[in-house]
Coordinates of C-alpha atoms in Angstrom, one line a residue:
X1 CA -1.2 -2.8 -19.0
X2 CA -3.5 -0.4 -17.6
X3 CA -7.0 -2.5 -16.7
X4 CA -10.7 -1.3 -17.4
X5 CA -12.8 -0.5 -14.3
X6 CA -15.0 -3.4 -15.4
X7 CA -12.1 -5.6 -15.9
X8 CA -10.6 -5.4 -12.8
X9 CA -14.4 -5.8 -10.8
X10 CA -14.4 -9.2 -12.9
X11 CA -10.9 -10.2 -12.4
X12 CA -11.0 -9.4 -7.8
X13 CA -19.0 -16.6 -6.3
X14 CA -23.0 -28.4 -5.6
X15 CA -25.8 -30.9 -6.2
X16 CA -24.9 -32.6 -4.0
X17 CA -23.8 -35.6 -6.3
X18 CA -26.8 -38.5 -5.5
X19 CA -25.0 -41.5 -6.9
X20 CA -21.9 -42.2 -4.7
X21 CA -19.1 -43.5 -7.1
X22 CA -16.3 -45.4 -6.2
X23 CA -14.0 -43.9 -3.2
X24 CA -10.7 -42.3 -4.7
X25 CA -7.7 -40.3 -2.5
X26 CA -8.3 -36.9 -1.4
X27 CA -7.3 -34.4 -4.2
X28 CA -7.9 -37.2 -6.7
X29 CA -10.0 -35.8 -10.1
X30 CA -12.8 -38.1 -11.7
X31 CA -14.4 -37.2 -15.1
X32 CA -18.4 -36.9 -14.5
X33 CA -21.4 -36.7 -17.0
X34 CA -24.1 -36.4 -15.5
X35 CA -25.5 -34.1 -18.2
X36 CA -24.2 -35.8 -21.6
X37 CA -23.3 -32.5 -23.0
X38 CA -22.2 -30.9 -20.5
X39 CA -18.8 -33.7 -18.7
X40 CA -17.7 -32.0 -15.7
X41 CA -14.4 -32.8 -13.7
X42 CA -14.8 -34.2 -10.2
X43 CA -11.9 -32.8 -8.1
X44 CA -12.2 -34.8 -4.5
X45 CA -11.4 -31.2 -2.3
X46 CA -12.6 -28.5 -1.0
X47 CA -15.9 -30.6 -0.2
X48 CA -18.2 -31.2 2.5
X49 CA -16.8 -35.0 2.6
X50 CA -13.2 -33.5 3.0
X51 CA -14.4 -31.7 5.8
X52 CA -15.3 -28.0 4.3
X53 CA -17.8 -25.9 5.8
X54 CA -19.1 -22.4 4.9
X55 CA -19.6 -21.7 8.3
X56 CA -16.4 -22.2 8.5
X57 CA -13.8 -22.2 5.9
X58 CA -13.8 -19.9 3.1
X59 CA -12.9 -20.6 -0.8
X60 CA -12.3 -18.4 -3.3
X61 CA -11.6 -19.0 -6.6
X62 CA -8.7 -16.2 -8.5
X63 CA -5.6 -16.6 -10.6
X64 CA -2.4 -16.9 -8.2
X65 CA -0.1 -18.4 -10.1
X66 CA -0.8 -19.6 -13.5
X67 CA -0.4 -16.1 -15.7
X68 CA 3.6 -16.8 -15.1
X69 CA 3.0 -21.0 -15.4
X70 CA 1.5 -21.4 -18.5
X71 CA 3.5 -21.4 -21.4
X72 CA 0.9 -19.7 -23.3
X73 CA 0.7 -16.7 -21.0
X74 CA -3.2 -17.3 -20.3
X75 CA -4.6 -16.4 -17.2
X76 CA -6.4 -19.6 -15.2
X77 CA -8.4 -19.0 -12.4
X78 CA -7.2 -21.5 -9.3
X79 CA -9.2 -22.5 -6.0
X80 CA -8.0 -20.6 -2.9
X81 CA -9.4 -22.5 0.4
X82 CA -9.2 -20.6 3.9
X83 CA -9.4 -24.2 6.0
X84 CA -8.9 -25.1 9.7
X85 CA -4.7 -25.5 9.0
X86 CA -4.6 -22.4 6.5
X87 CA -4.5 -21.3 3.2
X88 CA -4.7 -23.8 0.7
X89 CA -4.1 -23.7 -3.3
X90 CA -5.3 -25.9 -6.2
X91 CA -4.3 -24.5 -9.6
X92 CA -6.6 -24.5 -12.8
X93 CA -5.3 -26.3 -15.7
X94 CA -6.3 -26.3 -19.6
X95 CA -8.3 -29.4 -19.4
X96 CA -10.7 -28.3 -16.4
X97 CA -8.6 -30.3 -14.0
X98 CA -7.3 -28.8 -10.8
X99 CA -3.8 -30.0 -9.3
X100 CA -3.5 -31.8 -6.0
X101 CA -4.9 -28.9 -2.9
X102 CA -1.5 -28.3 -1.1
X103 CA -1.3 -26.0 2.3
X104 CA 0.6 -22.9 0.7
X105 CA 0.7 -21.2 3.9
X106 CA -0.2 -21.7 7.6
X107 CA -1.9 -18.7 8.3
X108 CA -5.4 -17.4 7.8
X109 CA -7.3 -20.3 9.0
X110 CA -9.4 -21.4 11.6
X111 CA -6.5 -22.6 13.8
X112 CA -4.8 -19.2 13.8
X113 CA -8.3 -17.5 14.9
X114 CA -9.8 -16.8 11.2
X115 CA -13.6 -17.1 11.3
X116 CA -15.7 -16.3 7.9
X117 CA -18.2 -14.6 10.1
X118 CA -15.5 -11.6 11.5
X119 CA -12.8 -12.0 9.7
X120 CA -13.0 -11.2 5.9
X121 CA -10.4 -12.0 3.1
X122 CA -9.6 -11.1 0.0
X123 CA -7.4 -12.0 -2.8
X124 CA -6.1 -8.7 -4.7
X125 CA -3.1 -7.3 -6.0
X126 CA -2.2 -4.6 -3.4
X127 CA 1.8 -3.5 -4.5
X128 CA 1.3 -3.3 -8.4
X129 CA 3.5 -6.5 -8.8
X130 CA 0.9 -8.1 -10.6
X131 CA 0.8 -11.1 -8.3
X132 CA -2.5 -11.7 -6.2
X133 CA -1.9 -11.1 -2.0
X134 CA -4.0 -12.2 0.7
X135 CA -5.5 -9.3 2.7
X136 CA -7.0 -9.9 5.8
X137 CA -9.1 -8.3 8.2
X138 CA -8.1 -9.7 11.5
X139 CA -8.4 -8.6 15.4
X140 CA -6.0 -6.1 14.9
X141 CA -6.3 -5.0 11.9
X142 CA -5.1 -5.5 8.4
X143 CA -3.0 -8.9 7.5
X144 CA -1.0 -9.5 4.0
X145 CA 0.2 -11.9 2.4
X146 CA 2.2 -11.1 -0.6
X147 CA 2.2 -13.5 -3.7
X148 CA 5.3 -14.7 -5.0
X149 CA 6.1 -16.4 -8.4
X150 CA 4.3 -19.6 -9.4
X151 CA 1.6 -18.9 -6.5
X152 CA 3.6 -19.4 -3.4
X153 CA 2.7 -17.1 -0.6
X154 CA 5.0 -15.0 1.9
X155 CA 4.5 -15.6 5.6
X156 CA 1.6 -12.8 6.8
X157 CA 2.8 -9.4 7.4
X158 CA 0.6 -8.3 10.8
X159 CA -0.7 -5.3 11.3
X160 CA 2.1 -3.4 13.5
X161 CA 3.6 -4.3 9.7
X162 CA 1.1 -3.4 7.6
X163 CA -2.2 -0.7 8.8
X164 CA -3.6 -1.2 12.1
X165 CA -7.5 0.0 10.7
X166 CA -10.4 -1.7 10.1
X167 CA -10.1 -4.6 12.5
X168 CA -12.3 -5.7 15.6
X169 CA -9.8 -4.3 17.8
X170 CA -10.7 -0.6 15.9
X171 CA -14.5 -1.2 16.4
X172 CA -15.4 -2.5 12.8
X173 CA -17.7 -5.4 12.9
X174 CA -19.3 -7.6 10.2
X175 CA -22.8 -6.6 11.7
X176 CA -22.4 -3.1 10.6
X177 CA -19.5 -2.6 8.1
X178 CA -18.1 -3.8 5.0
X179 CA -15.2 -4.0 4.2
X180 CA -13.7 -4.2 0.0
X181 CA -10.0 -4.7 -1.4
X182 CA -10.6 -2.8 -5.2
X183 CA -8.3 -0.9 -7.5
X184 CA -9.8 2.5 -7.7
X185 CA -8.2 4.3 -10.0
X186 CA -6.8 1.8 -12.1
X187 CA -3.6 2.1 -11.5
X188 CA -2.8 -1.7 -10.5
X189 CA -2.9 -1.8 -6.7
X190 CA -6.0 -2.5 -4.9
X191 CA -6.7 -0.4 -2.3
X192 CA -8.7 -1.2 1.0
X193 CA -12.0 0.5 1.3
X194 CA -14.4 0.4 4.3
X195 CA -17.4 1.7 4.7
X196 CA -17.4 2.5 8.5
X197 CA -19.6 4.6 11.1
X198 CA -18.6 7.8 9.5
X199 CA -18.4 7.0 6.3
X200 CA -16.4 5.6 3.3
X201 CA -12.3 5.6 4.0
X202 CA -9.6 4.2 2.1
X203 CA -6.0 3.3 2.5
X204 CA -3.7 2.3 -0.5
X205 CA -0.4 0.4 -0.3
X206 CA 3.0 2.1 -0.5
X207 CA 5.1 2.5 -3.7
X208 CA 7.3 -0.4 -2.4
X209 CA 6.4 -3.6 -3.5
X210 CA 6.2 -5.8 -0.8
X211 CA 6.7 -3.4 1.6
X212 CA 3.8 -4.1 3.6
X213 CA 3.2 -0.3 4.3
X214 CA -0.3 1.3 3.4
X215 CA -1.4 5.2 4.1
X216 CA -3.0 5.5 7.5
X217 CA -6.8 4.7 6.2
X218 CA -8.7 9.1 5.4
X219 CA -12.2 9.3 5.7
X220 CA -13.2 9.4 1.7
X221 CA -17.0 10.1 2.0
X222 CA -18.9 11.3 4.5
X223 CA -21.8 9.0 3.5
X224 CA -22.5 5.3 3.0
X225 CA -21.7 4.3 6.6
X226 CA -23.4 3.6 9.8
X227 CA -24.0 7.1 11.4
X228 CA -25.8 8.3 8.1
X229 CA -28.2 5.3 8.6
X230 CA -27.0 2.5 6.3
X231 CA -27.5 -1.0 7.7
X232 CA -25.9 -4.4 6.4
X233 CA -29.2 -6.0 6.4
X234 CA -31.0 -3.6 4.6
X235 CA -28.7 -1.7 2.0
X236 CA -26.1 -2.6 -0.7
X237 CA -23.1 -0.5 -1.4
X238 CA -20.5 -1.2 -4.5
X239 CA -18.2 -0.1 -6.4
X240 CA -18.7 0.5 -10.2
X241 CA -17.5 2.4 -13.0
X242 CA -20.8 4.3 -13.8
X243 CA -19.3 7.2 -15.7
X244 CA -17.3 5.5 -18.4
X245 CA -14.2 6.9 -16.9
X246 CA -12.1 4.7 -15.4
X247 CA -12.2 5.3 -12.0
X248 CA -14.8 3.2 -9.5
X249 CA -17.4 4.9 -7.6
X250 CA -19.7 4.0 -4.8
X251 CA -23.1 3.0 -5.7
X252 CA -25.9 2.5 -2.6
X253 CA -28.6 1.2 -2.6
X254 CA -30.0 3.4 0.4
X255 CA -33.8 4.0 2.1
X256 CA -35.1 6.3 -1.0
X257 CA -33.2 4.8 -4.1
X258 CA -30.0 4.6 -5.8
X259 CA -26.9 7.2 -4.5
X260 CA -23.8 7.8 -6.2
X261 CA -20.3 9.2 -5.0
X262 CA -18.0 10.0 -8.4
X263 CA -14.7 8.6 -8.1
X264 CA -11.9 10.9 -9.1
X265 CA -8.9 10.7 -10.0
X266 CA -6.8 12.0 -7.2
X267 CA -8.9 9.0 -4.9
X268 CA -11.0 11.2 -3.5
X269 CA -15.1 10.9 -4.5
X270 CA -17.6 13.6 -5.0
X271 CA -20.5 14.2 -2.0
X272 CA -22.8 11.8 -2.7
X273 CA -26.1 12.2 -4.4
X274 CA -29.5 10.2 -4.8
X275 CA -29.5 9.7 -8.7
X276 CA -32.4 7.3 -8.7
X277 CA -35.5 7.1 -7.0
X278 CA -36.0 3.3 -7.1
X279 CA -34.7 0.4 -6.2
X280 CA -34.1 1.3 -2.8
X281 CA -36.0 0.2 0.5
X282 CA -38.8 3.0 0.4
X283 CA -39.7 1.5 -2.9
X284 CA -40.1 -1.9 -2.1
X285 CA -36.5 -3.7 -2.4
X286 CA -35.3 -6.0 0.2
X287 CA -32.3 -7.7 1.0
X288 CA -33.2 -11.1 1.5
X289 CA -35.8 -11.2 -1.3
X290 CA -34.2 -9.1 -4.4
X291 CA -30.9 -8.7 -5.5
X292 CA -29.1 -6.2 -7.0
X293 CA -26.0 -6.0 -8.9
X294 CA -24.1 -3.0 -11.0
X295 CA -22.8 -4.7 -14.2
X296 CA -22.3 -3.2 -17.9
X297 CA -25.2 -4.9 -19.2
X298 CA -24.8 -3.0 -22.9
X299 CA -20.9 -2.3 -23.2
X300 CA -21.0 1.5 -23.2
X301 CA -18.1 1.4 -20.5
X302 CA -20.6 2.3 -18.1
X303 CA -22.2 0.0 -15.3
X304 CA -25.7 -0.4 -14.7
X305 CA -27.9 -1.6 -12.2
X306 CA -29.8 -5.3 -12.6
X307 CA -32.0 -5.5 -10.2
X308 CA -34.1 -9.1 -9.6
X309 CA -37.1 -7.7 -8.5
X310 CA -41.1 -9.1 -7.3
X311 CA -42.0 -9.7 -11.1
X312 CA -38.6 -9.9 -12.6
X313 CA -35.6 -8.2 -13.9
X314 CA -35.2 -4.7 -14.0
X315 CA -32.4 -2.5 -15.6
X316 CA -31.2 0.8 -15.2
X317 CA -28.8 2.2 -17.5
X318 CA -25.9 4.2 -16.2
X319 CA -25.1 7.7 -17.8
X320 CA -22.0 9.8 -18.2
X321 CA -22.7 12.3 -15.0
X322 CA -23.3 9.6 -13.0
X323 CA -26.9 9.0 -12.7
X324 CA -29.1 6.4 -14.4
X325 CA -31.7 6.4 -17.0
X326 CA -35.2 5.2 -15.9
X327 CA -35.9 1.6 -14.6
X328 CA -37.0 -0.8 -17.5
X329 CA -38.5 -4.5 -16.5
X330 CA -36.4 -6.4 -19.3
X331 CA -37.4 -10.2 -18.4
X332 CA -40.1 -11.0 -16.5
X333 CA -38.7 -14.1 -15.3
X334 CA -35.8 -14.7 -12.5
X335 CA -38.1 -12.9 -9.9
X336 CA -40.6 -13.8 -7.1
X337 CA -43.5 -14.4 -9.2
X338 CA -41.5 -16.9 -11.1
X339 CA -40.7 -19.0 -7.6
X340 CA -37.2 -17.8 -7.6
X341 CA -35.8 -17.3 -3.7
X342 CA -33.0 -15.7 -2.3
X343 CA -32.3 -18.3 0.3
X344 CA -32.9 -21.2 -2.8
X345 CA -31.0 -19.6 -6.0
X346 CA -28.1 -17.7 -6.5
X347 CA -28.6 -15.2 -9.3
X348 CA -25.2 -13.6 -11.0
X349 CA -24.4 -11.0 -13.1
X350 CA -21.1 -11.8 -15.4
X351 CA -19.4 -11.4 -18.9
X352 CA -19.7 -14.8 -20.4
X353 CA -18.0 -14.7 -23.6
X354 CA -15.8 -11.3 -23.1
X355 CA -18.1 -9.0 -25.5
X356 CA -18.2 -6.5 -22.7
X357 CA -22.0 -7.3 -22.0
X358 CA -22.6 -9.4 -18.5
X359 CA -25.1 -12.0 -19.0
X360 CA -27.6 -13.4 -16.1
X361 CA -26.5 -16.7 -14.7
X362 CA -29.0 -18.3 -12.3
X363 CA -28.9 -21.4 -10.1
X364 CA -32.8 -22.6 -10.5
X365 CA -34.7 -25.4 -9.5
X366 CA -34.2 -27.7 -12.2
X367 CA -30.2 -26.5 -12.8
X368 CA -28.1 -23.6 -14.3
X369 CA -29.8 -21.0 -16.1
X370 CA -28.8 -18.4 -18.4
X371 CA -30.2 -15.0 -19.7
X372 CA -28.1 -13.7 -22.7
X373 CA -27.9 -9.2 -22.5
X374 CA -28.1 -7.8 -25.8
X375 CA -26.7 -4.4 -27.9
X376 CA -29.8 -2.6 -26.4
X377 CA -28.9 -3.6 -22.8
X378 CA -32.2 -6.3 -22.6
X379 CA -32.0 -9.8 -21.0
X380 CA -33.7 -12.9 -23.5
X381 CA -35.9 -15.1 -22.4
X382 CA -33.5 -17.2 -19.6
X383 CA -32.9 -20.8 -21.2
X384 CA -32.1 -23.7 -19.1
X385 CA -28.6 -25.1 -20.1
X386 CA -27.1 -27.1 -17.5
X387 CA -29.1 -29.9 -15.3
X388 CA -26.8 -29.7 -12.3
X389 CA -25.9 -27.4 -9.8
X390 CA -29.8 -26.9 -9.2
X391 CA -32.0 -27.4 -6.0
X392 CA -33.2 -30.4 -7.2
X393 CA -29.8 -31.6 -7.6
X394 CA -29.2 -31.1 -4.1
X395 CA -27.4 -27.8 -4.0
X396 CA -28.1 -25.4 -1.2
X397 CA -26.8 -22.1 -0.5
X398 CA -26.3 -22.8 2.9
X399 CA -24.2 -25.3 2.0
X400 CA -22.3 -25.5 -1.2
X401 CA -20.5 -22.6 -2.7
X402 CA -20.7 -22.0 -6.9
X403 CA -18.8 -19.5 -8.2
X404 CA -18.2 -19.0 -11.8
X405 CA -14.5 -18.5 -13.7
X406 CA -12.5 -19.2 -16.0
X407 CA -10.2 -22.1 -14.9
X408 CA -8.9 -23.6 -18.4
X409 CA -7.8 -20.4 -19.6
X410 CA -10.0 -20.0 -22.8
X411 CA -11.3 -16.9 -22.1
X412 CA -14.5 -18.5 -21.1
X413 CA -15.6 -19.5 -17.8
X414 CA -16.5 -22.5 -16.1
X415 CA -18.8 -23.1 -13.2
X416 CA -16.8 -24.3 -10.2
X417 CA -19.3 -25.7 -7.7
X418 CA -18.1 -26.6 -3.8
X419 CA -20.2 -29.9 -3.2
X420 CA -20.5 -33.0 -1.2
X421 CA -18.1 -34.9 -2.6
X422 CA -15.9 -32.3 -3.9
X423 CA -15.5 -29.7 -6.3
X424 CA -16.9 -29.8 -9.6
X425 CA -15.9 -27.4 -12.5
X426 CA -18.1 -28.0 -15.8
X427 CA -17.5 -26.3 -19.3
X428 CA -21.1 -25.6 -19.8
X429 CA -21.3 -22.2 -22.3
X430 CA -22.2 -24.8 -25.4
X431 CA -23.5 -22.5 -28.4
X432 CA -23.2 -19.4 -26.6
X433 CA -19.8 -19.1 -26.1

């Protein structure tokens, strides 16, 4: 089944708990309520008190195995932890539960030289088998790990296998490039993109599955990259649908504004072109202090740009040829002026309820807040909905990880939060959903 743009963006982020309960076996799950309306499901993993760093050890949280499991055919989102002996798995089940972590493969992880600050990973379908892999980005180069059935994992395929590009030992570095595993064209394999010195370049898998061959990695666009003046510290690049058709293009958030390269579909782009005069460096947007996203925020097929400015949230509708209509402050709330921090609260951009319009989903003070998008693309007022996974329930961004998925299946997602004592996933949509 061919997948939408948005979809497959979507488908490729803890208090600490302050009453200690009784000590139960690692991978053990324990039913929690510390909001009555909201029960969550304690799973004792992937924690700080298991031994889990973000310094260190990287979790993900993607569906590996469970679209061929379940009996219904539902897809479940599962936890995927890079840790010190490798890669391990715990997989989602119907009732919020996650099974037993178990070490699906010895590579990838801290032991074997993987370290979150030069090594990325990424779990995405590269061969079309629809079956997540593992890419790395190692010393070498590029490192894969193809999915089997059920979510086991192959043994790595190295790079004298695979594509010896965009590693350390080819001059990329996490100071200075980025580095993205995204279907393009919508075709069902990912393909890896880097935005390099030079540029944008791309290399996409061979028609064999499994094969572990990808195209020697073509320089793409002749923009977004370290020689035309983008830095990792100052501007954002993605990739979006912004034209409604299918195919992703690269969106940066560059010195003057917003600048666009048109994906096409023979997976080449269009030059780039500064489309919007805002939201870029020259006009006051920082890195560390306001975060920007590219999300269908109305459900025209075509993404947008949420940007969580000084006074609050601004939007910019995307537009058929590529550029955006004129910046609009929707909510003045989520911003600066409302005591909202970057290095405090996590602010998200995501489809809650599968209407095709992302919602806001931000990790305040007092817990999980939520601003609901409606037809004409606005944000409501943000209502708090869940007392937990806040500052003042001990969460920290330098510390815990909270992502947000769907791990029962239901179309609706959960909040999986990596905390002290484990991780906690809570069913916490309510009314909404």
């Amino acid at each position: 089944m061919k997948r939408t743009a948005r979809t497959r963006l979507l488908a490729a982020t803890t208090v600490a708990l302050l009453a200690a309960g009784p000590a139960a076996p690692v991978g053990a799950t324990q039913h929690t309520a510390e909001d009555p309306n909201r029960a969550g499901v304690l799973h004792l993993d992937h924690g700080t008190a298991q031994g889990w760093r973000t310094d260190r050890h990287l979790r993900l949280v993607a569906d590996v195995g469970h679209y061929e499991l379940a009996a219904d055919a539902r897809s479940r989102a599962d936890v995927i932890g890079f840790g010190d002996r490798g890669v391990h798995v715990s997989f989602g089940h119907a009732d919020g539960t996650l099974s037993p972590s178990d070490l699906r493969l010895a590579d990838f992880g801290r032991n074997q030289g993987w370290h979150p600050e030069r090594h990325p990973r990424r779990v995405a379908d590269v061969d079309g088998d629809l079956r997540r892999d593992i890419v790395g980005f190692g010393e070498r180069g590029l490192h894969v790990s193809y999915g089997n059935r059920y979510g086991s994992l192959n043994p790595a395929l190295g790079p004298e296998r695979t594509l010896q590009d965009f590693g350390a030992a080819q001059g990329w570095r996490p100071d200075r490039h980025l580095r993205r595993v995204a279907d393009l064209d919508g075709g069902g394999r990912a393909a890896v993109v880097g935005f390099g010195d030079d540029g944008v370049h791309v290399a996409v898998h061979g028609s064999a599955r499994s094969s572990g061959e990808f195209s020697p990695a073509t320089l793409r666009v002749a923009d977004f990259g370290w020689n035309q003046g983008w830095r990792t510290d100052r501007h954002v690049r993605e990739l979006a649908d912004v034209t409604g058709d299918g195919l992703l293009d690269v969106v940066g958030f560059g010195d003057r504004g917003v600048q666009v390269a048109q994906g096409r579909a023979d997976g080449t782009f269009s030059a780039s072109a500064l489309v919007l005069r805002d939201f870029g460096h020259a006009q006051g947007w920082r890195v560390g202090r306001h975060p920007r996203h590219v999300a269908d925020v109305n459900a025209d097929g075509r993404a947008d740009v949420v940007g969580f400015g000084h006074a609050g949230v601004w939007v910019a509708h995307g537009r058929t040829d590529g550029t955006f209509g004129a910046p609009s402050m929707t909510l003045r709330d989520l911003g600066e002026a409302q005591g909202w921090r970057s290095d405090r609260h996590d602010r998200e951009v995501v489809d809650l309820n599968g209407d095709g319009r992302a919602e806001i989903v931000a990790f305040g003070d007092a817990g999980t807040y939520s601003s609901w998008s409606g037809f004409d693309g606005n944000f409501a007022v943000a209502t708090l909905d869940l007392r937990n996974y806040g500052w003042q329930q001990g969460w920290r961004p330098d510390r815990h990880v909270r992502r947000i998925a769907d791990v029962t299946g239901d179309g609706l997602p959960e909040i999986v939060g990596f905390g002290e004592r484990g991780t906690l996933v809570t069913d916490w949509l309510g009314p909404h959903g």
